[in-house]
The first five atom37 places (N, CA, C, CB, O) and aatype in JSON, in Angstrom:
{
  "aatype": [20, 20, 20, 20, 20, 20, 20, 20, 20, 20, 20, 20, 20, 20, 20, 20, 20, 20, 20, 20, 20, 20, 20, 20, 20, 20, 20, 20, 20, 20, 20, 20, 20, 20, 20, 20, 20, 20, 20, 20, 20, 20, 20, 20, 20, 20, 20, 20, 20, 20, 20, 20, 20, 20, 20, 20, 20, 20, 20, 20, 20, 20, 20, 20, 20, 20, 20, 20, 20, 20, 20, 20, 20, 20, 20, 20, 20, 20, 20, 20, 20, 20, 20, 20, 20, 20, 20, 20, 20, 20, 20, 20, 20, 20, 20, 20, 20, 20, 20, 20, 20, 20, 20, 20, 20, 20, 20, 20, 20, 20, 20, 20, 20, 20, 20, 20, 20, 20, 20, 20, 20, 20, 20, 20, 20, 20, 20],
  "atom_mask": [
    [1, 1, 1, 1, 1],
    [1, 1, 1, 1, 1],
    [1, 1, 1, 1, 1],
    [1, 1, 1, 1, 1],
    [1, 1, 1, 1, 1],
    [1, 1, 1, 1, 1],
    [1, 1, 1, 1, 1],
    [1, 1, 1, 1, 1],
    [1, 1, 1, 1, 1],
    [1, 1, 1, 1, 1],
    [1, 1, 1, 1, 1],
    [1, 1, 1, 1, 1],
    [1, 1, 1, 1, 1],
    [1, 1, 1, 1, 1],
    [1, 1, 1, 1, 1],
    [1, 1, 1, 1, 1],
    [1, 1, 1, 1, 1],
    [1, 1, 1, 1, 1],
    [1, 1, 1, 1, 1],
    [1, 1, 1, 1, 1],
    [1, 1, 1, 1, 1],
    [1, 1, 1, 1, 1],
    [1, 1, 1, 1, 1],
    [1, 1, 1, 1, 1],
    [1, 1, 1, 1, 1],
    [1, 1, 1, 1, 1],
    [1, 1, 1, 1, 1],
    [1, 1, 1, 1, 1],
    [1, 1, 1, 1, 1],
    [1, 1, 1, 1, 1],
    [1, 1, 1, 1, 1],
    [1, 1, 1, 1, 1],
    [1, 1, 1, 1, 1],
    [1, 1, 1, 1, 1],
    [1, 1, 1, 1, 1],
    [1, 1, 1, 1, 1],
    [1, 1, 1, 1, 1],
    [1, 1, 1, 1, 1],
    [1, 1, 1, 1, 1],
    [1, 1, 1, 1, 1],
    [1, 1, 1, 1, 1],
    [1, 1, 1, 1, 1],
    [1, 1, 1, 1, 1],
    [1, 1, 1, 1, 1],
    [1, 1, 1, 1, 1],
    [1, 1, 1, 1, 1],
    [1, 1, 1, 1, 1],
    [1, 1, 1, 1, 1],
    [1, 1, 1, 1, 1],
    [1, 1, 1, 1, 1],
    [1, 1, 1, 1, 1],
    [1, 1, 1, 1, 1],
    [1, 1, 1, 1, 1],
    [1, 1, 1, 1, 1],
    [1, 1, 1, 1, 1],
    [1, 1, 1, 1, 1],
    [1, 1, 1, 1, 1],
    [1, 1, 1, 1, 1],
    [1, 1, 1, 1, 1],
    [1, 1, 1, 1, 1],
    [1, 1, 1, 1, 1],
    [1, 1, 1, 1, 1],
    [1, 1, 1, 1, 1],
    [1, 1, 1, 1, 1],
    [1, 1, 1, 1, 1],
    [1, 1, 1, 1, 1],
    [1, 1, 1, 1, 1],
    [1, 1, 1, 1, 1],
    [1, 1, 1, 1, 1],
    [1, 1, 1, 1, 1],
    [1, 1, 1, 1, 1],
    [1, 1, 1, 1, 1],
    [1, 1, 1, 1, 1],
    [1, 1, 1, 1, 1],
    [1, 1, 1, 1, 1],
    [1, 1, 1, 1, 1],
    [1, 1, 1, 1, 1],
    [1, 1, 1, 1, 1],
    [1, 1, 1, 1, 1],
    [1, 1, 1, 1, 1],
    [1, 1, 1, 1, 1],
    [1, 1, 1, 1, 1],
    [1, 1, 1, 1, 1],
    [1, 1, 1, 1, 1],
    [1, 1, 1, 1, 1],
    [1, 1, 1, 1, 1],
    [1, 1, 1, 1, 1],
    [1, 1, 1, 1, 1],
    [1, 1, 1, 1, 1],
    [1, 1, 1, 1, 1],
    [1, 1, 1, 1, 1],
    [1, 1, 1, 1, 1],
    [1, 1, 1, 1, 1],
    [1, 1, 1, 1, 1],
    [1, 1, 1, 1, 1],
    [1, 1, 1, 1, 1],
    [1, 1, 1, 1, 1],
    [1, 1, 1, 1, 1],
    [1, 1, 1, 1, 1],
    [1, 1, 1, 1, 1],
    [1, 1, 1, 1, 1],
    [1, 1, 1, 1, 1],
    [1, 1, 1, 1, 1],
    [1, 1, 1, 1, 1],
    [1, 1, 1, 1, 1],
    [1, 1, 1, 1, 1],
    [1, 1, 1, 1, 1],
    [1, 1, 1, 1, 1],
    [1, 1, 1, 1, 1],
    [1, 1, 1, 1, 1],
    [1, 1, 1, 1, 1],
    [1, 1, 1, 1, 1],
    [1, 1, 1, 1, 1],
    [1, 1, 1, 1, 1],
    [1, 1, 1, 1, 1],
    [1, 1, 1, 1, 1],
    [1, 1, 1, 1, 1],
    [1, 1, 1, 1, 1],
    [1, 1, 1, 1, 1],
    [1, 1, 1, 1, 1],
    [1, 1, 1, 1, 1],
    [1, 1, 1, 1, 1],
    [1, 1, 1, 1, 1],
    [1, 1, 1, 1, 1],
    [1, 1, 1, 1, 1],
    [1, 1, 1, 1, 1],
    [1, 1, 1, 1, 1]
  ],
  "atom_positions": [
    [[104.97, -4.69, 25.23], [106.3, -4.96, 25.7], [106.65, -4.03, 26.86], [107.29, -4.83, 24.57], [106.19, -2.96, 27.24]],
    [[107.57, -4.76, 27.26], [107.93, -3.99, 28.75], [108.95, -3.0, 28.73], [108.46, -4.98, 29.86], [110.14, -3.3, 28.67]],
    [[108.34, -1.3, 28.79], [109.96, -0.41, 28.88], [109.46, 0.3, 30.02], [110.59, 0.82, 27.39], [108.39, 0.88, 30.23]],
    [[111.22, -0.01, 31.18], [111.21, 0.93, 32.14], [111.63, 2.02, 31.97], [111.69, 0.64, 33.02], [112.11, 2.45, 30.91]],
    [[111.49, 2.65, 33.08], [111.65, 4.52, 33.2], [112.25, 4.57, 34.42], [110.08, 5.64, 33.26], [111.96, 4.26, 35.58]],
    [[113.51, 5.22, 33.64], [114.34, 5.35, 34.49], [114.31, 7.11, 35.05], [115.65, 4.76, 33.81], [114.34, 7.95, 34.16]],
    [[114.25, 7.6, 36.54], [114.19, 8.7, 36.97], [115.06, 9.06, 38.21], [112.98, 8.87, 37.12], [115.41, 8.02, 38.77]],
    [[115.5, 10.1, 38.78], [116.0, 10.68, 39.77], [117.3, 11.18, 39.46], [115.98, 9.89, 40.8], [117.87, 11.61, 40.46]],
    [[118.09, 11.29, 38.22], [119.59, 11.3, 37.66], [119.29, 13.28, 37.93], [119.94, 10.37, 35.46], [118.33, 14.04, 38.08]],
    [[120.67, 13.37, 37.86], [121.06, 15.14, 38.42], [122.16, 15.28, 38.38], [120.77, 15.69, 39.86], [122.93, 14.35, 38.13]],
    [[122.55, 16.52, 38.63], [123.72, 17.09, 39.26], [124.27, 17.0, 40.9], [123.51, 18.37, 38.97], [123.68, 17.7, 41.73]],
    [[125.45, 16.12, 41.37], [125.82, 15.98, 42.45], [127.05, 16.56, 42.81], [125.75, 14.89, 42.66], [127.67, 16.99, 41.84]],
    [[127.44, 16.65, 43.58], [128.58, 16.93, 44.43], [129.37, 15.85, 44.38], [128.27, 17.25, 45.79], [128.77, 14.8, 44.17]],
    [[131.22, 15.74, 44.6], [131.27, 14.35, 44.63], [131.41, 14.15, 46.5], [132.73, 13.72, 43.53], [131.84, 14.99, 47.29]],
    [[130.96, 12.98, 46.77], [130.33, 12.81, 48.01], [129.43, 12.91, 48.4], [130.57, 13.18, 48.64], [129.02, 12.53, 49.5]],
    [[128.61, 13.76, 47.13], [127.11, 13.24, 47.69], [125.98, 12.45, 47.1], [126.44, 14.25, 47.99], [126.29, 12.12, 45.96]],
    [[124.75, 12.01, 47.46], [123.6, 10.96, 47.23], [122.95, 11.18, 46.71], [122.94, 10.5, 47.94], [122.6, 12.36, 46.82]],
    [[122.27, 10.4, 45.76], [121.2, 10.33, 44.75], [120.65, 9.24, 44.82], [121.54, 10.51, 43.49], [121.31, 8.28, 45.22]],
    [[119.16, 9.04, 44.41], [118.34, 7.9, 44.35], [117.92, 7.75, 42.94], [117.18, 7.98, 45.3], [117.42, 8.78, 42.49]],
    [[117.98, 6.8, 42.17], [117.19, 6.1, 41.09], [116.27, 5.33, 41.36], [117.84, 5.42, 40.34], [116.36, 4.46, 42.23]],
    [[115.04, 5.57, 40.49], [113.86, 4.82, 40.39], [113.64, 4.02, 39.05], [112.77, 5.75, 40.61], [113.89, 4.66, 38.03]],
    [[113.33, 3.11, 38.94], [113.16, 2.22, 37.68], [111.56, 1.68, 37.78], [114.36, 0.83, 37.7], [111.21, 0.7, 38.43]],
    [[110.87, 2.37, 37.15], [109.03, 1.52, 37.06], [108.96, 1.11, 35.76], [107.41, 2.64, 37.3], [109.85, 1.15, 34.91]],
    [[107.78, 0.68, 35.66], [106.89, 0.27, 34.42], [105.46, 0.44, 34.38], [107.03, -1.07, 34.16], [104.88, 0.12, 35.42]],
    [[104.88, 0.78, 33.6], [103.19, 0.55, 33.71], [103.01, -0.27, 33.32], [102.21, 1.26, 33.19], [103.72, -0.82, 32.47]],
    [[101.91, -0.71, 33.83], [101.16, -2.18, 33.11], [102.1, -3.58, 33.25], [100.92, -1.92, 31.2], [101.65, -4.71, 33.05]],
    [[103.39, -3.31, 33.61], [103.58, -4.82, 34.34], [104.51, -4.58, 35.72], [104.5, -6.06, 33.17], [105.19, -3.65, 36.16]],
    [[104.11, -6.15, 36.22], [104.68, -5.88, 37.41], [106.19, -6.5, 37.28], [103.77, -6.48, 38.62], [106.73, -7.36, 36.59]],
    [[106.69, -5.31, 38.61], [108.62, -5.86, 37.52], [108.57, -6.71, 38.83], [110.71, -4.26, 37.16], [109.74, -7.11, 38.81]],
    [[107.94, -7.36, 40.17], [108.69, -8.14, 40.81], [109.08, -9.49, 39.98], [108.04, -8.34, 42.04], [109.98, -10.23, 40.37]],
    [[108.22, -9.77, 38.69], [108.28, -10.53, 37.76], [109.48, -10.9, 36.99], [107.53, -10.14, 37.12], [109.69, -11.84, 36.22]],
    [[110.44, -9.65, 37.52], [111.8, -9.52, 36.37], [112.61, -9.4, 37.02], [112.0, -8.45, 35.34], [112.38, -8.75, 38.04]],
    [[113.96, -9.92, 36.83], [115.06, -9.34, 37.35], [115.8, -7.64, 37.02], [115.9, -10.36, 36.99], [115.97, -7.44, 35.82]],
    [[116.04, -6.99, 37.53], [116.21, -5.91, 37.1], [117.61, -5.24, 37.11], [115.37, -5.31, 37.67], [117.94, -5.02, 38.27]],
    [[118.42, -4.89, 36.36], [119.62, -4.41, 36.63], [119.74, -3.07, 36.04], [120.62, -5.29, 36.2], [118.86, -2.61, 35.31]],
    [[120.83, -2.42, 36.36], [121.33, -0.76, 36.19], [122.75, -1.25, 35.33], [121.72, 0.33, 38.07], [123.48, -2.24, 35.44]],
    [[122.76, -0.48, 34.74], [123.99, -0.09, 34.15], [124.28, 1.21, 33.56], [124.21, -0.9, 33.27], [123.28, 1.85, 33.23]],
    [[125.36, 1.73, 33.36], [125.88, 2.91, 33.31], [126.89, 3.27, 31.97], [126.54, 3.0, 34.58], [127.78, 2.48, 31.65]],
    [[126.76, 4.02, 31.52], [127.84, 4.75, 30.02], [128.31, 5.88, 30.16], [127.15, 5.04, 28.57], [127.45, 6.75, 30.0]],
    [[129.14, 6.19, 30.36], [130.2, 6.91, 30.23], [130.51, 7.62, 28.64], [131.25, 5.97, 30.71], [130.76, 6.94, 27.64]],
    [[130.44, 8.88, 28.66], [131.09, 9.16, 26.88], [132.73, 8.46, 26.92], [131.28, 11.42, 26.38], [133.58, 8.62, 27.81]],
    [[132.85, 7.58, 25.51], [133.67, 6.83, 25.01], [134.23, 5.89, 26.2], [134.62, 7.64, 24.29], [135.37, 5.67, 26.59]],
    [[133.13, 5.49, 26.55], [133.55, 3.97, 27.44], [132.1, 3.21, 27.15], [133.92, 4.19, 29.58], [130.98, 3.61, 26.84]],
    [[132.74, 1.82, 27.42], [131.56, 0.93, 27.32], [130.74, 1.25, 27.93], [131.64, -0.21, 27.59], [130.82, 2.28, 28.59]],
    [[129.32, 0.27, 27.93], [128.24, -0.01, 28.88], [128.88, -1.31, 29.96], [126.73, -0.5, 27.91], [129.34, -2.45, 29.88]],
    [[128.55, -0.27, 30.99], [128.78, -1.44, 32.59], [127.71, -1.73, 33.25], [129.67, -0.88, 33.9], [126.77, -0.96, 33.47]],
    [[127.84, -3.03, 33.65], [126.47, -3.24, 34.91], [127.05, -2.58, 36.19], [126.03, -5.17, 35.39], [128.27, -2.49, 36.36]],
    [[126.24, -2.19, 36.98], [126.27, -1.23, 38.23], [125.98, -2.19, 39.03], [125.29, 0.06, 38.37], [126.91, -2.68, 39.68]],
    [[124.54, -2.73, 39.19], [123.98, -3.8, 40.33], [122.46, -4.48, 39.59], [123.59, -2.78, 42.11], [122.07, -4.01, 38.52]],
    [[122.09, -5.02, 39.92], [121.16, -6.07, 40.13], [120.77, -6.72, 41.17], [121.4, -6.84, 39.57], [121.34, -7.09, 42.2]],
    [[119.24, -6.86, 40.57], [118.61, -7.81, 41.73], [117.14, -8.69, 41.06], [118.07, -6.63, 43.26], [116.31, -8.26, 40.26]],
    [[117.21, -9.85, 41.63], [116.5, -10.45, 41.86], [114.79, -10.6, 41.29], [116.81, -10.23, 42.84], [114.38, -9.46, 41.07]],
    [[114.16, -11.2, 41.12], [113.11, -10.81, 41.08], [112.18, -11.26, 42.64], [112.68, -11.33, 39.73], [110.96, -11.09, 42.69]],
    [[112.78, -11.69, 43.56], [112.13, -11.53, 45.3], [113.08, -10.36, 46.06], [112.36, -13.32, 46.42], [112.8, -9.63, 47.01]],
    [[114.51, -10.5, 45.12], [114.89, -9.33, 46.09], [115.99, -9.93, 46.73], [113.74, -8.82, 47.18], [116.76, -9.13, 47.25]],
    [[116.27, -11.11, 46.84], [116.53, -12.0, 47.91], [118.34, -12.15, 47.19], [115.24, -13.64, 47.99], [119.33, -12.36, 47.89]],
    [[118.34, -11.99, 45.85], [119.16, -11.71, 44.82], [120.24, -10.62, 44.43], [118.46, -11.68, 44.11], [120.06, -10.14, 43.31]],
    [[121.37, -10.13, 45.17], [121.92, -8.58, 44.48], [123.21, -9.25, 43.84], [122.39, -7.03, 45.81], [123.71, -10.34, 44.14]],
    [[123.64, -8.31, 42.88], [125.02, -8.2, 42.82], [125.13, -6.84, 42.41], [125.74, -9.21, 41.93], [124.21, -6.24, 41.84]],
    [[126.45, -6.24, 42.74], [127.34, -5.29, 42.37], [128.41, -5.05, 41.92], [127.46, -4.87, 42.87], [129.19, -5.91, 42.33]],
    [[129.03, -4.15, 41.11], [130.1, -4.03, 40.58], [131.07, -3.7, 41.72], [130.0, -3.13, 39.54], [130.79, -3.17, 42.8]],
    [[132.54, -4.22, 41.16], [133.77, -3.76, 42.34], [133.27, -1.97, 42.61], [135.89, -3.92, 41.45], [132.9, -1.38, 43.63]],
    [[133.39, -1.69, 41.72], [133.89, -0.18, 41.71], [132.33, 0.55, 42.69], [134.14, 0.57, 39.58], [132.32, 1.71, 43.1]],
    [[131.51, -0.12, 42.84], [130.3, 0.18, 43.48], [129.81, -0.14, 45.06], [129.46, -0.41, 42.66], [129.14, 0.34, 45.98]],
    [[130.65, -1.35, 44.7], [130.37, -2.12, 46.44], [130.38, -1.29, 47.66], [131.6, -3.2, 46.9], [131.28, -0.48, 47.86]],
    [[129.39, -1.46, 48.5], [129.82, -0.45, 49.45], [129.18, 0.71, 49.25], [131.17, -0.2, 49.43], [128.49, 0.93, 50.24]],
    [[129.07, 1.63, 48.4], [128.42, 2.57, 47.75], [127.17, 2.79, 47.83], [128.61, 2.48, 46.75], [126.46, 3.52, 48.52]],
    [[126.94, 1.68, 46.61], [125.38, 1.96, 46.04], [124.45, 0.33, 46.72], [125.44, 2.07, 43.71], [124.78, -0.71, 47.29]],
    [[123.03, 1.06, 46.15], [122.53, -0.16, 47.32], [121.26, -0.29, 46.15], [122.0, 0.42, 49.48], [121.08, 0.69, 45.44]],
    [[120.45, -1.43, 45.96], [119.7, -1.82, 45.05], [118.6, -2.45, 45.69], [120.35, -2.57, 44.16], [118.86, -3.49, 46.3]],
    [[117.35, -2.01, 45.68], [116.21, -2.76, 46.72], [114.93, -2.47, 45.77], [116.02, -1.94, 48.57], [115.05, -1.83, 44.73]],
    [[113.72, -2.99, 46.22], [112.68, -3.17, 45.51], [111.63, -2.36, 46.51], [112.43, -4.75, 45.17], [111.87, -2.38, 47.72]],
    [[110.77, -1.85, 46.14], [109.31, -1.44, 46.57], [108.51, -2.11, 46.02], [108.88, -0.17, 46.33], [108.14, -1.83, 44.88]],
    [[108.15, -2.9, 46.52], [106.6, -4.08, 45.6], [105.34, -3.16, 45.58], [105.9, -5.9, 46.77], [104.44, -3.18, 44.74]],
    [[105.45, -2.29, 46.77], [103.71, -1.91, 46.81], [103.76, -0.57, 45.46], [103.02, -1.05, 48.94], [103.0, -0.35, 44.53]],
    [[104.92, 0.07, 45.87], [104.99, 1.27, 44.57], [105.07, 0.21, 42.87], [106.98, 2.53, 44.85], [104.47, 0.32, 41.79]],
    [[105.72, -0.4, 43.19], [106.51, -1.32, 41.96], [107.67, -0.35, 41.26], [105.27, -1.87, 40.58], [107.78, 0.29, 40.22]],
    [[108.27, -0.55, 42.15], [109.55, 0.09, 42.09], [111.11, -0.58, 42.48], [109.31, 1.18, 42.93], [111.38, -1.27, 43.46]],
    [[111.92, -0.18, 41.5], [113.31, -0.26, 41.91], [114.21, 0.75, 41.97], [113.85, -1.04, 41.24], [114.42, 1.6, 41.1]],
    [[114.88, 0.61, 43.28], [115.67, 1.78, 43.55], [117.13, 1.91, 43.53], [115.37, 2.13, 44.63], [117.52, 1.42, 44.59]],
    [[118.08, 2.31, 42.89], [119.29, 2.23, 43.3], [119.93, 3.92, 43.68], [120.07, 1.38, 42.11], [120.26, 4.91, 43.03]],
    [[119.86, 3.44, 45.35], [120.86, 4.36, 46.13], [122.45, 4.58, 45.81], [120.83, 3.84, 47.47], [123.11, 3.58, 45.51]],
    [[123.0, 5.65, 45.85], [124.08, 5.87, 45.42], [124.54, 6.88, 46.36], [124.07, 6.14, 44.09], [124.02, 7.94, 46.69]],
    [[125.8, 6.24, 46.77], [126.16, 7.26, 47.86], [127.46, 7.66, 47.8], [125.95, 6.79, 49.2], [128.05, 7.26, 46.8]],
    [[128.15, 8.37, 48.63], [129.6, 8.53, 48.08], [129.47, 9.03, 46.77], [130.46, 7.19, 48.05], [129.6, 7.93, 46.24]],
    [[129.33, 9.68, 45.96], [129.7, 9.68, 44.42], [130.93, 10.17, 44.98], [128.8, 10.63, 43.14], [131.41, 10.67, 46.0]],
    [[131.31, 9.62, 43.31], [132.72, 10.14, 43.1], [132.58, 10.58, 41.4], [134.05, 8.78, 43.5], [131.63, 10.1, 40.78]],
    [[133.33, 11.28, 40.84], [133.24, 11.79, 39.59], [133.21, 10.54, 38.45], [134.45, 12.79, 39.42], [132.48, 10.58, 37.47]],
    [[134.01, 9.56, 38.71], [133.57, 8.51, 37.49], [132.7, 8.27, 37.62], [134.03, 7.4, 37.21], [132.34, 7.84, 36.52]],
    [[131.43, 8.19, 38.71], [130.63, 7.84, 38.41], [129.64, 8.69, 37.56], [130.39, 7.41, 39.29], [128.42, 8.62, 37.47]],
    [[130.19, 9.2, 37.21], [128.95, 10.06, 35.83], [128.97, 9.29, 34.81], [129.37, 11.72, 35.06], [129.62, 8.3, 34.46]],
    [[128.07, 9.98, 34.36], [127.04, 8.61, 32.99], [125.66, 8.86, 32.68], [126.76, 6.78, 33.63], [125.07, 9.93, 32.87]],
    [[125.3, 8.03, 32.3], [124.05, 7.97, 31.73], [123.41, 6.75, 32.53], [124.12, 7.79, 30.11], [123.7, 5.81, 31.79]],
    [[122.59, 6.11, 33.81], [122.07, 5.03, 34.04], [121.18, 4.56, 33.29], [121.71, 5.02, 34.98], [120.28, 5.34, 32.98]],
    [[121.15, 3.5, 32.87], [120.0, 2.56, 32.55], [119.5, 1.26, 33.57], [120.42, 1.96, 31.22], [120.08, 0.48, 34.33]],
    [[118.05, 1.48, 33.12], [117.28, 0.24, 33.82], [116.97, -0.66, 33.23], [116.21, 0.4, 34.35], [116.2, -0.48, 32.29]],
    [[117.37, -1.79, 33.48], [117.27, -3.09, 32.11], [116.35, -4.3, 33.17], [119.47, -3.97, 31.39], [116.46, -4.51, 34.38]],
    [[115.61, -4.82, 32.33], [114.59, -5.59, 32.91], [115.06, -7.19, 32.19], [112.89, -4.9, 32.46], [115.85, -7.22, 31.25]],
    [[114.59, -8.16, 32.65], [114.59, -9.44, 32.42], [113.23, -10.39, 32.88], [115.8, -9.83, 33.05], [112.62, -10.27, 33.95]],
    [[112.93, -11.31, 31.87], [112.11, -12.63, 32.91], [112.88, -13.22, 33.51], [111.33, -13.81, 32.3], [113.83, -13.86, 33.04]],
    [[112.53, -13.07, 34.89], [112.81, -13.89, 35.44], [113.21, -15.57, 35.14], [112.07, -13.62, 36.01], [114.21, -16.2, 35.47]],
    [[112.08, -15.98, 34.45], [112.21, -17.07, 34.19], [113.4, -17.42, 32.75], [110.78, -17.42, 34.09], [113.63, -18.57, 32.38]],
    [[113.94, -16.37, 32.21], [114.91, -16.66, 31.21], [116.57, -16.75, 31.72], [114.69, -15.52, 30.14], [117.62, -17.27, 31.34]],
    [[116.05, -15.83, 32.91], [117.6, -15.54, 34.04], [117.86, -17.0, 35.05], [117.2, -13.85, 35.5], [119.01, -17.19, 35.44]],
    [[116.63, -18.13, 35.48], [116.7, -19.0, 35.74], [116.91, -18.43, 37.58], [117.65, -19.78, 34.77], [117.29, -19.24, 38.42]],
    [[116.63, -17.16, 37.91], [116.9, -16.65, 39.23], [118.5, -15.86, 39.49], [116.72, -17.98, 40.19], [119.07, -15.44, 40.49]],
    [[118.75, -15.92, 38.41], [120.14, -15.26, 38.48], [120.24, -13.73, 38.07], [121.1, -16.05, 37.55], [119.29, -13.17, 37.51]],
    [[121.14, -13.23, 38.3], [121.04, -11.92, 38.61], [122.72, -11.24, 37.45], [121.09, -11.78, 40.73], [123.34, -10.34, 38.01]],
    [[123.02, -11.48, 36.71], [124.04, -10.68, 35.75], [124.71, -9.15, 35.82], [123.36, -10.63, 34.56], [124.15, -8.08, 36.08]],
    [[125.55, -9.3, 35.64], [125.43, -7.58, 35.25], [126.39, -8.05, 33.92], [126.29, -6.03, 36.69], [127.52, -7.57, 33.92]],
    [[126.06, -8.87, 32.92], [125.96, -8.46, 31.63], [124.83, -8.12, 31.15], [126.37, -9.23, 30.91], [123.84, -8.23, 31.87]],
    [[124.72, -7.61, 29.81], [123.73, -6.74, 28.99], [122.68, -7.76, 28.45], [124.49, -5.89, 27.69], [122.21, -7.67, 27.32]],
    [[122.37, -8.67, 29.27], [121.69, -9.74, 28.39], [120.66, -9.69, 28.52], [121.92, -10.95, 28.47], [120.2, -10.82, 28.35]],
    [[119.49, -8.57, 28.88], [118.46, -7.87, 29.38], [117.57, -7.49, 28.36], [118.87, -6.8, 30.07], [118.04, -6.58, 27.68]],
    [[116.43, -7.86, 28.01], [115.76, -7.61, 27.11], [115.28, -6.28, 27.14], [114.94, -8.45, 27.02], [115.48, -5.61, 26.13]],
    [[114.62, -5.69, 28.21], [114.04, -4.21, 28.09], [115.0, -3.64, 29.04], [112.33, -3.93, 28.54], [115.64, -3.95, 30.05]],
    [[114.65, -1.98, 27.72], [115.39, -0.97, 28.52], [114.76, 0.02, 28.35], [116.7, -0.71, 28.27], [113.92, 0.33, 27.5]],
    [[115.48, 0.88, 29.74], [114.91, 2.31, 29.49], [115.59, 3.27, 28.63], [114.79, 2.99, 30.7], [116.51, 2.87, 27.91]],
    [[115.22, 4.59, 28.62], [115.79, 5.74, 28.22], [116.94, 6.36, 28.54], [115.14, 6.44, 28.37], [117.7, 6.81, 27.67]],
    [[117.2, 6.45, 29.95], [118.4, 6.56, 30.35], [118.13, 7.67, 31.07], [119.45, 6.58, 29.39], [117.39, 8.55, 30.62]],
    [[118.93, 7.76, 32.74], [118.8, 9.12, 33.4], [120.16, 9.5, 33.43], [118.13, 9.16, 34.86], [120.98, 8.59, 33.55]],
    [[120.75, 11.24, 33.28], [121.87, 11.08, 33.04], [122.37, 11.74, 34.92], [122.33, 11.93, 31.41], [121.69, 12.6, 35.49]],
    [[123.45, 11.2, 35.46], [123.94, 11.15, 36.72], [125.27, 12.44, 36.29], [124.43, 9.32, 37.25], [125.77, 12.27, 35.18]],
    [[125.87, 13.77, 37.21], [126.21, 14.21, 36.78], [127.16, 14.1, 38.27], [125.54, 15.05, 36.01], [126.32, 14.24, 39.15]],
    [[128.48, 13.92, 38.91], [129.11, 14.39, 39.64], [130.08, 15.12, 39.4], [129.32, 13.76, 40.18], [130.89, 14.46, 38.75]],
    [[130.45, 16.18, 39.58], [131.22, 17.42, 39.68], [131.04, 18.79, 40.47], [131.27, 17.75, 38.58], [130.05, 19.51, 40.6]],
    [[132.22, 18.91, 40.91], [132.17, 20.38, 41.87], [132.03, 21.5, 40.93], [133.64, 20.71, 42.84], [131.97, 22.66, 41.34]]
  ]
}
């Protein structure tokens, strides 16, 4: 079964950038649609962004638009979500949630309806 790994989460500044990476071994995620989502202590789980399994596919949350940016590396097999601007809500915990493609029908969610997940990287903004 397929679990990604989610990496690059830290301590930021607010206003400043961080990159997330989402891989897998042993399969290839251009195969999957892939989305991020984020937890907050005592708040739900939110979708952040998504994409595609060509890529060709994003969505983002209001509170993100503009912000953060979601793209693929095929040759690494990688997904990245750029994050720029932080601002302090955005702290959390990210997750990388994977999908078949073929169960998403090419669509791209940011509900939780994602079969694999990762561990979680935790994102920290504060001065």
């Amino acid at each position: 079964q397929l679990q990604p790994v989610e990496s690059g989460g830290g301590l930021v500044q607010p206003g400043g950038s961080l990159r997330l990476s989402c891989t897998a071994s042993e399969f290839t995620l251009s195969l999957y649609t892939i989305a991020w989502f984020r937890q907050a202590p005592g708040k739900e789980r939110e979708g952040v962004s998504c994409i595609g399994g060509s890529g060709d596919s994003t969505n983002y949350a209001d509170s993100v638009k503009g912000r953060f940016t979601i793209s693929r590396d095929y040759a690494k097999n990688t997904v990245y979500l750029e994050m720029n601007s932080l601002k302090p809500e955005d702290t959390g915990v990210y997750y990388c949630a994977a999908e078949d493609t073929r169960v998403l029908f090419g669509i791209c969610p940011l509900r939780p309806q994602y079969a694999y997940w990762g561990q979680g990287t935790q994102v920290t903004v504060s001065s």
